């Protein structure tokens, strides 16, 4: 990890929350003449649904590289809005905004309220317009069936006393509030955790929309089948966010006759071929192949952390650490690290590759000492990102640290060790009017080996 001293604090995980799972599953009601699509149980008003989607989209927009090519964006938005206008349960509140992420991975996802993201790789892999329309129609299905907030609603039922009033009365950031309620709204956001039954329903809605728009309604299921077989390495994220329903193709085949008579299906368009050609002609997406900013002399890996701990008394806190580690302190931070835990970096001198770093932080945006932990932690992440441009939040959740409310944020970034990724666990909590933070650092390949030492350190942490 590059840059000053970081804070980390960790805590033990609060009792794992039992989620209520038996709420009305989303389902399709088959009418005599036509299909009716029914969203499942939901605590969110339409206004809150759209607000949560907007807040989430703002985070996505800063976390991912977005394609800016106006021609491709116009094409995707025209197509997406045309499809969405045919969706069942459409609502005038929905934003229906379509963005293209500049990544060659094959992926697409939908946030509540109509914010849909399609990867460049998904468009490039489509063989015709009907197929990419199928992907977008499927994502529109997640929106109109409100799958993201349905999942969040189920999770919130674990705390029924606080939830209803809290959700209805919440006037600030919904993401901040939901995170404090223990929901993960990071990269593994609960809003993207689709169940198999939600997938089936998105397939049903997607197929319906394709039919209404005049496309071959088989195209959606076909696309998913083709890309899963043809590009297994590029579709991992898509199929983990979209678990494959049983007999997807058969289910679609059963649905199609119920949609209406077969007609002359539209398969492709010159506009699609033009957009695809344009994408293939653009510079390759920013990939993992970035020039390392690191000297070519990494030391050997440090010895494994000792299980014998010794205590360190800091200013306002104490913590135990492995007895084969050392302490380095400067004005801003205390680093606890193994020998060889700091490596030379060409540009910035040295960076910590292993160990922990503790520091305190005064939120910039506090109003007379009033600030929220989520926003303050975001400030820390923003600061870290200045020297770690590829920093990515994997997961964020609320926790308790010695009875205090704390926030645990799992991060991925580039390791100062050449060519390696790094994993960091940032734990933040309030100490008087500042944020106490501890960050645990290890290369991704060693993080699991270091985790027991990190956990033991966190358990030992005492903050005055
Ligand atoms: Zn899906």
PDB file of C-alpha atoms in Angstrom, residues 239-402:
ATOM      1  CA  UNK A 239     -22.599 -15.737 -14.088  1.00  0.00           C
ATOM      2  CA  UNK A 240     -21.761 -15.186 -10.441  1.00  0.00           C
ATOM      3  CA  UNK A 241     -24.137 -12.193 -10.314  1.00  0.00           C
ATOM      4  CA  UNK A 242     -26.629 -14.029 -12.521  1.00  0.00           C
ATOM      5  CA  UNK A 243     -26.802 -17.668 -11.419  1.00  0.00           C
ATOM      6  CA  UNK A 244     -27.959 -19.781 -14.318  1.00  0.00           C
ATOM      7  CA  UNK A 245     -31.571 -20.868 -13.889  1.00  0.00           C
ATOM      8  CA  UNK A 246     -32.396 -24.521 -14.417  1.00  0.00           C
ATOM      9  CA  UNK A 247     -33.111 -25.326 -18.027  1.00  0.00           C
ATOM     10  CA  UNK A 248     -32.932 -21.723 -19.140  1.00  0.00           C
ATOM     11  CA  UNK A 249     -33.417 -22.501 -22.812  1.00  0.00           C
ATOM     12  CA  UNK A 250     -36.311 -24.885 -22.196  1.00  0.00           C
ATOM     13  CA  UNK A 251     -38.068 -22.357 -19.969  1.00  0.00           C
ATOM     14  CA  UNK A 252     -37.777 -19.719 -22.674  1.00  0.00           C
ATOM     15  CA  UNK A 253     -39.031 -22.174 -25.301  1.00  0.00           C
ATOM     16  CA  UNK A 254     -42.068 -22.864 -23.124  1.00  0.00           C
ATOM     17  CA  UNK A 255     -42.788 -19.169 -22.678  1.00  0.00           C
ATOM     18  CA  UNK A 256     -42.584 -18.085 -26.303  1.00  0.00           C
ATOM     19  CA  UNK A 257     -45.850 -19.651 -27.558  1.00  0.00           C
ATOM     20  CA  UNK A 258     -47.673 -17.863 -24.721  1.00  0.00           C
ATOM     21  CA  UNK A 259     -46.419 -14.511 -25.937  1.00  0.00           C
ATOM     22  CA  UNK A 260     -48.393 -14.545 -29.156  1.00  0.00           C
ATOM     23  CA  UNK A 261     -48.117 -15.775 -32.713  1.00  0.00           C
ATOM     24  CA  UNK A 262     -44.719 -16.183 -34.304  1.00  0.00           C
ATOM     25  CA  UNK A 263     -43.811 -13.360 -36.657  1.00  0.00           C
ATOM     26  CA  UNK A 264     -40.958 -12.361 -38.873  1.00  0.00           C
ATOM     27  CA  UNK A 265     -38.344 -11.717 -36.210  1.00  0.00           C
ATOM     28  CA  UNK A 266     -35.867  -8.927 -36.393  1.00  0.00           C
ATOM     29  CA  UNK A 267     -32.352 -10.243 -35.865  1.00  0.00           C
ATOM     30  CA  UNK A 268     -29.873  -7.527 -36.749  1.00  0.00           C
ATOM     31  CA  UNK A 269     -29.563  -3.894 -37.786  1.00  0.00           C
ATOM     32  CA  UNK A 270     -26.976  -1.776 -39.603  1.00  0.00           C
ATOM     33  CA  UNK A 271     -26.821   0.412 -36.459  1.00  0.00           C
ATOM     34  CA  UNK A 272     -25.654  -2.541 -34.351  1.00  0.00           C
ATOM     35  CA  UNK A 273     -23.032  -3.565 -36.886  1.00  0.00           C
ATOM     36  CA  UNK A 274     -21.809   0.029 -37.033  1.00  0.00           C
ATOM     37  CA  UNK A 275     -21.571   0.322 -33.231  1.00  0.00           C
ATOM     38  CA  UNK A 276     -19.751  -2.997 -32.952  1.00  0.00           C
ATOM     39  CA  UNK A 277     -17.298  -2.022 -35.693  1.00  0.00           C
ATOM     40  CA  UNK A 278     -16.664   1.237 -33.891  1.00  0.00           C
ATOM     41  CA  UNK A 279     -15.972  -0.539 -30.594  1.00  0.00           C
ATOM     42  CA  UNK A 280     -13.572  -2.984 -32.215  1.00  0.00           C
ATOM     43  CA  UNK A 281     -11.709  -0.018 -33.717  1.00  0.00           C
ATOM     44  CA  UNK A 282     -11.250   1.832 -30.409  1.00  0.00           C
ATOM     45  CA  UNK A 283      -8.088   1.458 -28.309  1.00  0.00           C
ATOM     46  CA  UNK A 284      -8.130  -1.650 -26.125  1.00  0.00           C
ATOM     47  CA  UNK A 285      -9.754  -1.195 -22.690  1.00  0.00           C
ATOM     48  CA  UNK A 286      -7.508  -0.341 -19.757  1.00  0.00           C
ATOM     49  CA  UNK A 287      -6.377  -3.777 -18.665  1.00  0.00           C
ATOM     50  CA  UNK A 288      -4.235  -5.356 -16.036  1.00  0.00           C
ATOM     51  CA  UNK A 289      -1.170  -4.795 -18.171  1.00  0.00           C
ATOM     52  CA  UNK A 290       0.058  -1.551 -16.725  1.00  0.00           C
ATOM     53  CA  UNK A 291       3.689  -0.674 -16.431  1.00  0.00           C
ATOM     54  CA  UNK A 292       4.862  -1.528 -12.945  1.00  0.00           C
ATOM     55  CA  UNK A 293       5.988   1.479 -10.933  1.00  0.00           C
ATOM     56  CA  UNK A 294       8.205  -0.666  -8.814  1.00  0.00           C
ATOM     57  CA  UNK A 295      11.898  -1.376  -8.717  1.00  0.00           C
ATOM     58  CA  UNK A 296      12.860  -4.820  -9.901  1.00  0.00           C
ATOM     59  CA  UNK A 297      14.446  -5.906  -6.655  1.00  0.00           C
ATOM     60  CA  UNK A 298      11.759  -7.364  -4.442  1.00  0.00           C
ATOM     61  CA  UNK A 299      13.177  -8.987  -1.338  1.00  0.00           C
ATOM     62  CA  UNK A 300      12.237 -12.549  -0.542  1.00  0.00           C
ATOM     63  CA  UNK A 301       8.912 -12.940   1.231  1.00  0.00           C
ATOM     64  CA  UNK A 302       9.011 -12.160   4.959  1.00  0.00           C
ATOM     65  CA  UNK A 303       8.943 -15.009   7.470  1.00  0.00           C
ATOM     66  CA  UNK A 304       5.469 -16.143   8.529  1.00  0.00           C
ATOM     67  CA  UNK A 305       3.965 -14.111  11.383  1.00  0.00           C
ATOM     68  CA  UNK A 306       4.773 -15.601  14.787  1.00  0.00           C
ATOM     69  CA  UNK A 307       1.778 -16.737  16.803  1.00  0.00           C
ATOM     70  CA  UNK A 308       3.371 -15.277  19.958  1.00  0.00           C
ATOM     71  CA  UNK A 309       2.102 -11.738  20.419  1.00  0.00           C
ATOM     72  CA  UNK A 310       3.593  -8.775  22.215  1.00  0.00           C
ATOM     73  CA  UNK A 311       1.784  -5.648  23.255  1.00  0.00           C
ATOM     74  CA  UNK A 312       2.312  -2.196  21.846  1.00  0.00           C
ATOM     75  CA  UNK A 313       1.021   0.836  23.731  1.00  0.00           C
ATOM     76  CA  UNK A 314       0.262   3.689  21.391  1.00  0.00           C
ATOM     77  CA  UNK A 315      -1.212   7.108  21.921  1.00  0.00           C
ATOM     78  CA  UNK A 316      -4.809   6.352  22.941  1.00  0.00           C
ATOM     79  CA  UNK A 317      -4.773   2.688  21.999  1.00  0.00           C
ATOM     80  CA  UNK A 318      -2.978  -0.592  22.534  1.00  0.00           C
ATOM     81  CA  UNK A 319      -2.610  -3.612  20.299  1.00  0.00           C
ATOM     82  CA  UNK A 320      -0.781  -6.934  20.297  1.00  0.00           C
ATOM     83  CA  UNK A 321       1.330  -7.965  17.284  1.00  0.00           C
ATOM     84  CA  UNK A 322       3.491 -10.946  16.274  1.00  0.00           C
ATOM     85  CA  UNK A 323       6.767 -10.953  18.177  1.00  0.00           C
ATOM     86  CA  UNK A 324       8.848 -11.345  15.010  1.00  0.00           C
ATOM     87  CA  UNK A 325       7.508  -8.036  13.674  1.00  0.00           C
ATOM     88  CA  UNK A 326       8.808  -4.561  14.311  1.00  0.00           C
ATOM     89  CA  UNK A 327       7.281  -1.162  15.021  1.00  0.00           C
ATOM     90  CA  UNK A 328       7.914   1.906  12.898  1.00  0.00           C
ATOM     91  CA  UNK A 329       6.339   5.197  13.836  1.00  0.00           C
ATOM     92  CA  UNK A 330       6.226   8.617  12.336  1.00  0.00           C
ATOM     93  CA  UNK A 331       4.124  11.684  13.040  1.00  0.00           C
ATOM     94  CA  UNK A 332       1.045  10.343  11.302  1.00  0.00           C
ATOM     95  CA  UNK A 333       1.048   6.636  11.764  1.00  0.00           C
ATOM     96  CA  UNK A 334       2.312   3.549  13.508  1.00  0.00           C
ATOM     97  CA  UNK A 335       3.273   0.655  11.265  1.00  0.00           C
ATOM     98  CA  UNK A 336       3.567  -2.883  12.609  1.00  0.00           C
ATOM     99  CA  UNK A 337       5.314  -5.063  10.093  1.00  0.00           C
ATOM    100  CA  UNK A 338       7.499  -8.070   9.416  1.00  0.00           C
ATOM    101  CA  UNK A 339      11.134  -7.671   8.367  1.00  0.00           C
ATOM    102  CA  UNK A 340      11.059  -6.962   4.626  1.00  0.00           C
ATOM    103  CA  UNK A 341       7.518  -5.587   4.983  1.00  0.00           C
ATOM    104  CA  UNK A 342       8.509  -2.341   3.273  1.00  0.00           C
ATOM    105  CA  UNK A 343       9.738  -2.432  -0.297  1.00  0.00           C
ATOM    106  CA  UNK A 344      11.429   0.144  -2.485  1.00  0.00           C
ATOM    107  CA  UNK A 345       9.266   1.796  -5.079  1.00  0.00           C
ATOM    108  CA  UNK A 346      10.795   3.749  -7.916  1.00  0.00           C
ATOM    109  CA  UNK A 347       8.505   6.774  -7.772  1.00  0.00           C
ATOM    110  CA  UNK A 348       7.612   7.272  -4.162  1.00  0.00           C
ATOM    111  CA  UNK A 349      10.586   5.811  -2.312  1.00  0.00           C
ATOM    112  CA  UNK A 350       9.078   3.018  -0.240  1.00  0.00           C
ATOM    113  CA  UNK A 351       5.738   1.415   0.393  1.00  0.00           C
ATOM    114  CA  UNK A 352       4.372  -1.054   2.888  1.00  0.00           C
ATOM    115  CA  UNK A 353       3.616  -4.446   1.323  1.00  0.00           C
ATOM    116  CA  UNK A 354       2.932  -6.435   4.525  1.00  0.00           C
ATOM    117  CA  UNK A 355       1.657  -5.725   8.023  1.00  0.00           C
ATOM    118  CA  UNK A 356      -0.591  -3.142   9.587  1.00  0.00           C
ATOM    119  CA  UNK A 357      -0.693   0.617   9.836  1.00  0.00           C
ATOM    120  CA  UNK A 358      -2.631   2.623  12.389  1.00  0.00           C
ATOM    121  CA  UNK A 359      -3.525   6.268  12.206  1.00  0.00           C
ATOM    122  CA  UNK A 360      -6.120   8.853  13.080  1.00  0.00           C
ATOM    123  CA  UNK A 361      -7.953  11.060  10.710  1.00  0.00           C
ATOM    124  CA  UNK A 362     -10.015  14.197  11.065  1.00  0.00           C
ATOM    125  CA  UNK A 363     -12.889  14.224   8.577  1.00  0.00           C
ATOM    126  CA  UNK A 364     -12.751  17.298   6.349  1.00  0.00           C
ATOM    127  CA  UNK A 365     -16.459  17.655   5.968  1.00  0.00           C
ATOM    128  CA  UNK A 366     -17.382  17.526   9.632  1.00  0.00           C
ATOM    129  CA  UNK A 367     -19.782  20.173  10.828  1.00  0.00           C
ATOM    130  CA  UNK A 368     -18.988  20.985  14.440  1.00  0.00           C
ATOM    131  CA  UNK A 369     -17.848  17.451  15.011  1.00  0.00           C
ATOM    132  CA  UNK A 370     -20.839  15.920  13.247  1.00  0.00           C
ATOM    133  CA  UNK A 371     -20.001  13.313  10.657  1.00  0.00           C
ATOM    134  CA  UNK A 372     -20.918   9.783   9.720  1.00  0.00           C
ATOM    135  CA  UNK A 373     -18.518   6.872   9.734  1.00  0.00           C
ATOM    136  CA  UNK A 374     -19.390   5.804   6.193  1.00  0.00           C
ATOM    137  CA  UNK A 375     -18.694   9.236   4.737  1.00  0.00           C
ATOM    138  CA  UNK A 376     -15.524   9.635   6.798  1.00  0.00           C
ATOM    139  CA  UNK A 377     -14.310   6.231   5.597  1.00  0.00           C
ATOM    140  CA  UNK A 378     -15.069   7.294   2.052  1.00  0.00           C
ATOM    141  CA  UNK A 379     -12.783  10.282   2.583  1.00  0.00           C
ATOM    142  CA  UNK A 380     -10.019   7.909   3.627  1.00  0.00           C
ATOM    143  CA  UNK A 381     -10.622   5.781   0.536  1.00  0.00           C
ATOM    144  CA  UNK A 382     -10.539   8.874  -1.656  1.00  0.00           C
ATOM    145  CA  UNK A 383      -7.198   9.832  -0.137  1.00  0.00           C
ATOM    146  CA  UNK A 384      -5.819   6.318  -0.588  1.00  0.00           C
ATOM    147  CA  UNK A 385      -6.932   6.330  -4.198  1.00  0.00           C
ATOM    148  CA  UNK A 386      -4.674   9.293  -4.935  1.00  0.00           C
ATOM    149  CA  UNK A 387      -1.614   7.088  -4.487  1.00  0.00           C
ATOM    150  CA  UNK A 388      -3.379   3.785  -5.318  1.00  0.00           C
ATOM    151  CA  UNK A 389      -5.315   4.536  -8.519  1.00  0.00           C
ATOM    152  CA  UNK A 390      -6.498   0.946  -8.963  1.00  0.00           C
ATOM    153  CA  UNK A 391      -7.945   0.738  -5.458  1.00  0.00           C
ATOM    154  CA  UNK A 392     -11.243  -1.135  -5.468  1.00  0.00           C
ATOM    155  CA  UNK A 393     -13.692  -1.835  -2.662  1.00  0.00           C
ATOM    156  CA  UNK A 394     -14.543  -5.540  -2.540  1.00  0.00           C
ATOM    157  CA  UNK A 395     -16.853  -5.488   0.418  1.00  0.00           C
ATOM    158  CA  UNK A 396     -17.945  -3.106   3.134  1.00  0.00           C
ATOM    159  CA  UNK A 397     -19.927  -3.918   6.213  1.00  0.00           C
ATOM    160  CA  UNK A 398     -20.801  -2.610   9.628  1.00  0.00           C
ATOM    161  CA  UNK A 399     -19.325  -4.379  12.650  1.00  0.00           C
ATOM    162  CA  UNK A 400     -18.661  -3.946  16.349  1.00  0.00           C
ATOM    163  CA  UNK A 401     -15.235  -3.217  17.739  1.00  0.00           C
ATOM    164  CA  UNK A 402     -15.113  -3.432  21.514  1.00  0.00           C
TER     165      UNK A 402
END
